[in-house]
Amino acid sequence: MSPAGLTWTPCCLCPRKANLLQSLLSRLQIWFNLLDPTVLLSSDAEIKNAHVLLGSGQKLNEKDGHAQTLSLSSVHADSGAVLPLIFRPPALMPISAPLVVASLLPHSSVKPALFWQFLLHSYSAGFNYANRNSSSEESNNTSLKQLLLIAGTVSYATCAGALPQIFINRLGVRSAPIQTLFRSILPIPLCAVLAFFNVYIVRSGESESGIQVFDPNGTPVGLSKAAGDKAVRETALSRAALFGTTAAVPNLLLLLLQRTRLFQRSALLAAPVRHISVALVLGMMIPVSFSLFPQLGTIEKDNVEEELQAAADGGPFYYHRGL
C-alpha cells in the first residue's frame, strides 16, 4: 500500500500532510461532504474512474472535487474495492434511520421487538464488517470463523436489545413508572453497549491478527495487534456514542413533553415527535461520531510490539482506523 493509503483511501495524503485533517472540526466538515446521499446514485464505473484519478498523483482542481468525494465515500481504504452500496457511509442514514426508529418503538409484544432488533443489528454488523481494516487479510473471502462471529453477534444483540419488551411481557408490568423505566430509560445504555459490542466482536480479528502500521514517511512497517485493538476500540466507542445519543435525546425529550398540557390532551403527538426526533438526532450524530477519532490513527512507539519499535525512527506509527 502506498503512503497515501494511511488516510482514507490509497493515494490521498501522506501522514505528515494528513496532520492537517486531525482537528475535530476539519474532520466534521469532511464527513458532511462525504455523507452526501446523492453519491449513492453513481455507478461502479464512475467510482472506479474517480478512484483512479485520485490515485494518479495528479494535482486535483476544483472540478475534481466530486471525484474525490466519490472515491473517499465509496472505496475501501485498504483493498481499494468498491464498497457494497448499502454499506457505504452515505447509505447509513437512509437505511438505519427506519430501523432505529422501529427498534425504539414501544411494541405490544416480543416478536416485533425481536424482528426490528434483528434487522438493526444485522445491518450494523454488515456495515462494521464491510468498513473494517483488512490490511492483514490475504484474501477477500470471509472465513467460517468470521461468519460465526457475525451470526453470534447478531443473535446475542437481538435478544439483548429486546430485553425491555421481554421483561414487560413476561413480568406483566402494568405500573406506568416501571414501564417508563423499561421503555424510555433502559434502552439508552442498552443501545450504547450493544453498538460497542457489535463493532468489537465483528472486528475482533483486527485485534487478534493485527493491522498494518506505517512510519511517518508512509512506509509499511508491519502488523501490530496493539494498533488493531486501538482502532477497534475507538470505532466501537464512536458507534456507542452514535446509537446511545440517538436513543437518549428523543426518549428524554418525549418524557419532558409528556408532562405538558398539549401532550396530555393529544397523546397521538408522541409518535410523530418520537419518529422525527430519532431521525434528526441520528442524522446529526452520524458525522459527529465518524469525526470523534481520526481515520488516520496514531500509536506511540512504546505501545506497539517490540519487533516494530526499532522502525519508529523517533516518531509515532500510523494506521487506518476503519469505520
XYZ file of N, CA and C in Angstrom, residues 96-248:
459
model
N -30.434 2.973 8.098
C -30.541 2.695 9.532
C -31.625 3.511 10.222
N -31.987 4.662 9.674
C -32.977 5.517 10.345
C -34.300 4.793 10.607
N -34.929 4.182 9.588
C -36.182 3.469 9.890
C -35.987 2.283 10.827
N -34.817 1.644 10.772
C -34.561 0.514 11.667
C -34.423 0.974 13.123
N -33.737 2.095 13.318
C -33.576 2.625 14.674
C -34.915 3.107 15.210
N -35.677 3.812 14.382
C -37.000 4.292 14.807
C -37.877 3.112 15.237
N -37.917 2.071 14.415
C -38.762 0.916 14.716
C -38.277 0.160 15.945
N -36.962 0.083 16.130
C -36.431 -0.657 17.282
C -36.703 0.059 18.602
N -36.896 1.386 18.561
C -37.154 2.151 19.780
C -38.642 2.326 20.070
N -39.497 1.784 19.215
C -40.937 1.899 19.427
C -41.381 1.104 20.657
N -42.427 1.539 21.347
C -42.996 0.754 22.456
C -43.889 -0.356 21.907
N -43.301 -1.499 21.615
C -44.046 -2.599 20.999
C -45.025 -3.226 21.990
N -46.034 -3.868 21.429
C -47.055 -4.506 22.272
C -46.712 -5.951 22.597
N -45.790 -6.554 21.841
C -45.394 -7.942 22.090
C -43.908 -8.117 21.792
N -43.394 -9.302 22.072
C -41.953 -9.554 21.938
C -41.538 -9.765 20.489
N -42.392 -10.406 19.680
C -41.999 -10.751 18.311
C -41.611 -9.550 17.466
N -42.402 -8.471 17.403
C -41.957 -7.317 16.613
C -40.694 -6.678 17.166
N -40.517 -6.714 18.490
C -39.292 -6.167 19.083
C -38.077 -6.966 18.613
N -38.185 -8.288 18.632
C -37.089 -9.138 18.147
C -36.827 -8.920 16.660
N -37.890 -8.773 15.887
C -37.757 -8.595 14.435
C -36.956 -7.346 14.101
N -37.344 -6.207 14.698
C -36.659 -4.964 14.370
C -35.255 -4.909 14.955
N -35.049 -5.511 16.115
C -33.698 -5.598 16.672
C -32.796 -6.448 15.776
N -33.365 -7.527 15.245
C -32.598 -8.392 14.345
C -32.177 -7.639 13.082
N -33.088 -6.906 12.482
C -32.755 -6.148 11.274
C -31.696 -5.081 11.560
N -31.848 -4.375 12.672
C -30.909 -3.310 13.016
C -29.511 -3.853 13.251
N -29.397 -4.910 14.046
C -28.062 -5.426 14.376
C -27.452 -6.212 13.213
N -28.282 -6.779 12.356
C -27.758 -7.429 11.154
C -27.123 -6.399 10.229
N -27.836 -5.297 10.028
C -27.278 -4.242 9.168
C -26.029 -3.636 9.800
N -26.065 -3.400 11.106
C -24.905 -2.830 11.792
C -23.684 -3.730 11.663
N -23.894 -5.031 11.825
C -22.785 -5.976 11.706
C -22.211 -5.965 10.293
N -23.092 -5.928 9.285
C -22.628 -5.872 7.905
C -21.862 -4.599 7.622
N -22.348 -3.481 8.116
C -21.667 -2.198 7.919
C -20.307 -2.204 8.603
N -20.257 -2.700 9.839
C -18.988 -2.738 10.573
C -17.968 -3.629 9.877
N -18.429 -4.766 9.372
C -17.501 -5.681 8.712
C -17.015 -5.130 7.372
N -17.920 -4.538 6.603
C -17.543 -4.009 5.290
C -16.539 -2.873 5.406
N -16.595 -2.111 6.507
C -15.723 -0.943 6.673
C -14.584 -1.195 7.652
N -14.222 -2.444 7.831
C -13.142 -2.802 8.733
C -11.781 -2.463 8.120
N -10.723 -2.625 8.918
C -9.361 -2.584 8.393
C -9.006 -4.002 7.953
N -8.746 -4.183 6.666
C -8.483 -5.524 6.128
C -7.033 -5.697 5.685
N -6.144 -4.871 6.238
C -4.752 -4.881 5.769
C -4.028 -6.183 6.086
N -4.501 -6.951 7.069
C -3.822 -8.200 7.424
C -4.405 -9.401 6.704
N -5.471 -9.198 5.932
C -6.143 -10.312 5.267
C -5.483 -10.610 3.926
N -5.225 -11.898 3.680
C -4.570 -12.306 2.446
C -5.539 -12.457 1.291
N -6.818 -12.631 1.601
C -7.835 -12.760 0.554
C -9.095 -12.041 0.994
N -9.997 -11.828 0.051
C -11.253 -11.149 0.340
C -12.356 -12.104 0.789
N -12.033 -13.395 0.867
C -13.034 -14.390 1.256
C -13.289 -14.330 2.769
N -14.553 -14.359 3.150
C -14.911 -14.331 4.561
C -14.773 -15.729 5.153
N -14.006 -15.853 6.250
C -13.758 -17.153 6.866
C -14.983 -17.640 7.629
N -15.009 -18.942 7.884
C -16.104 -19.538 8.656
C -16.136 -18.942 10.058
N -14.972 -18.710 10.631
C -14.918 -18.122 11.975
C -15.567 -16.751 11.993
N -15.288 -15.957 10.954
C -15.871 -14.618 10.892
C -17.381 -14.674 10.725
N -17.847 -15.601 9.910
C -19.293 -15.770 9.732
C -19.970 -16.157 11.043
N -19.319 -17.035 11.800
C -19.877 -17.445 13.091
C -19.876 -16.275 14.074
N -18.827 -15.460 14.035
C -18.772 -14.288 14.905
C -19.916 -13.322 14.589
N -20.140 -13.098 13.301
C -21.207 -12.182 12.891
C -22.571 -12.734 13.306
N -22.784 -14.034 13.041
C -24.068 -14.654 13.404
C -24.291 -14.613 14.913
N -23.247 -14.907 15.678
C -23.365 -14.879 17.129
C -23.616 -13.477 17.662
N -22.933 -12.500 17.071
C -23.119 -11.108 17.487
C -24.547 -10.650 17.248
N -25.053 -10.944 16.050
C -26.424 -10.526 15.713
C -27.436 -11.222 16.623
N -27.241 -12.514 16.878
C -28.179 -13.259 17.723
C -28.206 -12.720 19.145
N -27.021 -12.532 19.703
C -26.944 -12.040 21.078
C -27.505 -10.629 21.193
N -27.109 -9.732 20.262
C -27.566 -8.343 20.320
C -29.068 -8.250 20.109
N -29.622 -9.124 19.263
C -31.071 -9.124 19.033
C -31.824 -9.450 20.314
N -31.410 -10.502 20.992
C -32.072 -10.898 22.237
C -31.881 -9.845 23.332
N -30.660 -9.329 23.440
C -30.393 -8.324 24.476
C -31.153 -7.034 24.197
N -31.250 -6.650 22.921
C -31.950 -5.423 22.579
C -33.433 -5.493 22.861
N -34.003 -6.707 22.821
C -35.436 -6.876 23.077
C -35.738 -7.139 24.548
N -34.728 -7.120 25.409
C -34.939 -7.418 26.825
C -35.983 -6.529 27.501
N -35.997 -5.214 27.255
C -37.034 -4.398 27.901
C -38.453 -4.884 27.597
N -38.717 -5.215 26.332
C -40.047 -5.700 25.961
C -40.302 -7.088 26.547
N -39.270 -7.914 26.597
C -39.407 -9.251 27.189
C -39.762 -9.140 28.668
N -39.098 -8.234 29.394
C -39.402 -8.045 30.809
C -40.845 -7.579 31.014
N -41.260 -6.622 30.179
C -42.615 -6.089 30.322
C -43.663 -7.183 30.109
N -43.453 -8.003 29.076
C -44.432 -9.046 28.766
C -44.389 -10.204 29.764
N -43.183 -10.666 30.085
C -43.059 -11.828 30.969
C -43.486 -11.509 32.400
N -43.173 -10.302 32.846
C -43.491 -9.923 34.220
C -44.875 -9.308 34.349
N -45.508 -9.073 33.186
C -46.841 -8.476 33.229
C -46.840 -7.092 33.838
N -45.855 -6.288 33.470
C -45.711 -4.952 34.058
C -46.880 -4.065 33.638
N -47.567 -3.475 34.612
C -48.662 -2.555 34.347
C -48.398 -1.173 34.938
N -47.488 -1.089 35.861
C -47.169 0.179 36.506
C -46.560 1.152 35.500
N -47.092 2.355 35.402
C -46.595 3.357 34.453
C -45.133 3.731 34.698
N -44.709 3.976 35.951
C -43.298 4.315 36.176
C -42.341 3.198 35.759
N -42.714 1.953 36.034
C -41.838 0.839 35.667
C -41.817 0.659 34.149
N -42.957 0.854 33.493
C -42.984 0.798 32.033
C -42.109 1.896 31.435
N -42.145 3.071 32.037
C -41.280 4.170 31.578
C -39.810 3.796 31.730
N -39.494 3.132 32.836
C -38.111 2.688 33.056
C -37.669 1.743 31.950
N -38.517 0.755 31.619
C -38.143 -0.248 30.625
C -38.182 0.302 29.193
N -39.131 1.199 28.917
C -39.310 1.663 27.539
C -38.467 2.889 27.192
N -38.166 3.734 28.184
C -37.507 5.005 27.882
C -36.115 5.157 28.483
N -35.875 4.549 29.636
C -34.582 4.725 30.309
C -33.606 3.590 29.990
N -34.046 2.355 30.184
C -33.169 1.201 29.948
C -32.630 1.123 28.516
N -33.411 1.464 27.477
C -32.872 1.380 26.108
C -31.677 2.285 25.838
N -31.494 3.332 26.636
C -30.393 4.271 26.379
C -29.031 3.602 26.584
N -28.719 3.101 27.795
C -27.422 2.414 27.941
C -27.358 1.124 27.135
N -28.516 0.477 26.946
C -28.529 -0.772 26.198
C -28.107 -0.550 24.747
N -28.617 0.504 24.118
C -28.241 0.809 22.730
C -26.745 1.097 22.615
N -26.212 1.852 23.565
C -24.786 2.194 23.534
C -23.916 0.953 23.713
N -24.270 0.122 24.682
C -23.474 -1.080 24.958
C -23.516 -2.054 23.788
N -24.692 -2.268 23.205
C -24.821 -3.213 22.093
C -24.127 -2.707 20.840
N -24.130 -1.393 20.619
C -23.417 -0.831 19.477
C -21.908 -1.053 19.639
N -21.409 -0.838 20.864
C -19.991 -1.100 21.151
C -19.677 -2.575 20.944
N -20.528 -3.427 21.488
C -20.347 -4.878 21.393
C -20.317 -5.336 19.935
N -21.207 -4.800 19.120
C -21.300 -5.199 17.711
C -19.989 -4.938 16.985
N -19.448 -3.746 17.147
C -18.186 -3.408 16.487
C -17.045 -4.255 17.030
N -16.974 -4.356 18.347
C -15.818 -5.002 18.970
C -15.728 -6.481 18.615
N -16.859 -7.163 18.523
C -16.838 -8.592 18.213
C -16.671 -8.824 16.712
N -17.425 -8.106 15.899
C -17.346 -8.294 14.451
C -15.936 -8.007 13.939
N -15.264 -7.035 14.523
C -13.924 -6.662 14.063
C -12.818 -7.171 14.995
N -13.121 -8.200 15.783
C -12.135 -8.720 16.732
C -10.914 -9.305 16.048
N -11.053 -9.698 14.780
C -9.909 -10.244 14.055
C -8.763 -9.263 13.929
N -9.066 -7.966 13.928
C -8.010 -6.957 13.824
C -7.158 -6.932 15.088
N -7.783 -7.203 16.230
C -7.031 -7.257 17.482
C -6.211 -8.535 17.572
N -6.717 -9.619 16.981
C -6.025 -10.905 17.058
C -4.885 -11.011 16.052
N -5.102 -10.531 14.832
C -4.093 -10.662 13.776
C -3.243 -9.417 13.598
N -3.725 -8.285 14.069
C -3.001 -7.033 13.894
C -3.384 -6.339 12.594
N -3.037 -5.078 12.501
C -3.261 -4.303 11.281
C -1.951 -3.649 10.859
N -1.896 -3.266 9.608
C -0.670 -2.668 9.068
C -0.438 -1.287 9.670
N 0.797 -1.048 10.119
C 1.178 0.274 10.622
C 2.287 0.827 9.738
N 2.391 2.160 9.740
C 3.318 2.850 8.859
C 4.150 3.844 9.655
N 5.362 4.124 9.159
C 6.173 5.154 9.798
C 5.727 6.530 9.293
N 6.288 7.627 9.825
C 5.840 8.963 9.419
C 6.020 9.263 7.933
N 6.826 8.473 7.238
C 7.019 8.675 5.802
C 6.061 7.839 4.961
N 5.234 7.050 5.622
C 4.266 6.234 4.899
C 4.777 4.874 4.504
N 5.931 4.464 5.017
C 6.491 3.160 4.691
C 5.872 2.085 5.580
N 5.335 1.001 5.006
C 4.777 -0.078 5.826
C 5.836 -0.680 6.731
N 5.497 -0.862 7.986
C 6.438 -1.383 8.975
C 6.116 -2.826 9.348
N 4.843 -3.144 9.469
C 4.440 -4.490 9.839
C 3.060 -4.479 10.463
N 2.639 -5.641 10.957
C 1.327 -5.781 11.571
C 1.429 -5.600 13.084
N 0.528 -4.822 13.634
C 0.536 -4.556 15.070
C -0.818 -4.902 15.681
N -0.811 -5.815 16.649
C -2.039 -6.159 17.359
C -2.481 -5.006 18.258
N -1.523 -4.275 18.815
C -1.857 -3.142 19.677
C -2.586 -2.063 18.880
N -2.112 -1.805 17.666
C -2.791 -0.818 16.816
C -4.171 -1.311 16.417
N -4.286 -2.613 16.150
C -5.581 -3.178 15.795
C -6.589 -3.042 16.916
N -6.143 -3.315 18.148
C -7.040 -3.193 19.295
C -7.452 -1.744 19.506
N -6.519 -0.808 19.318
C -6.822 0.616 19.488
C -7.808 1.084 18.424
N -7.624 0.622 17.196
C -8.520 1.015 16.107
C -9.942 0.515 16.356
N -10.065 -0.731 16.768
C -11.388 -1.317 17.021
C -12.050 -0.649 18.214
N -11.278 -0.395 19.253
C -11.837 0.218 20.458
C -12.339 1.637 20.172
N -11.576 2.411 19.424
C -12.009 3.765 19.081
C -13.277 3.753 18.237
N -13.327 2.854 17.264
C -14.516 2.762 16.411
C -15.723 2.318 17.218
N -15.530 1.368 18.135
C -16.631 0.899 18.976
C -17.161 2.020 19.869
N -16.266 2.839 20.407
C -16.690 3.960 21.241
C -17.480 4.983 20.433
N -17.038 5.223 19.204
C -17.756 6.192 18.364
C -19.150 5.684 18.008
N -19.271 4.365 17.789
C -20.584 3.809 17.468
C -21.492 3.807 18.704
N -20.914 3.591 19.882
C -21.701 3.669 21.112
C -22.224 5.081 21.316
N -21.398 6.080 21.014
C -21.842 7.476 21.117
C -22.973 7.755 20.136
N -22.873 7.190 18.933
C -23.894 7.404 17.911
C -25.248 6.864 18.355
N -25.304 5.591 18.689
C -26.595 4.972 18.996
C -27.081 5.300 20.414
N -26.146 5.504 21.336
C -26.554 5.894 22.681
C -27.210 7.264 22.699
N -26.621 8.215 21.991
C -27.189 9.563 21.912
C -28.507 9.551 21.154
N -28.573 8.740 20.088
C -29.806 8.655 19.295
C -30.954 8.100 20.128
N -30.664 7.231 21.069
C -31.717 6.708 21.947
C -32.024 7.679 23.084
N -31.007 8.375 23.581
C -31.178 9.212 24.768
C -31.992 10.474 24.494
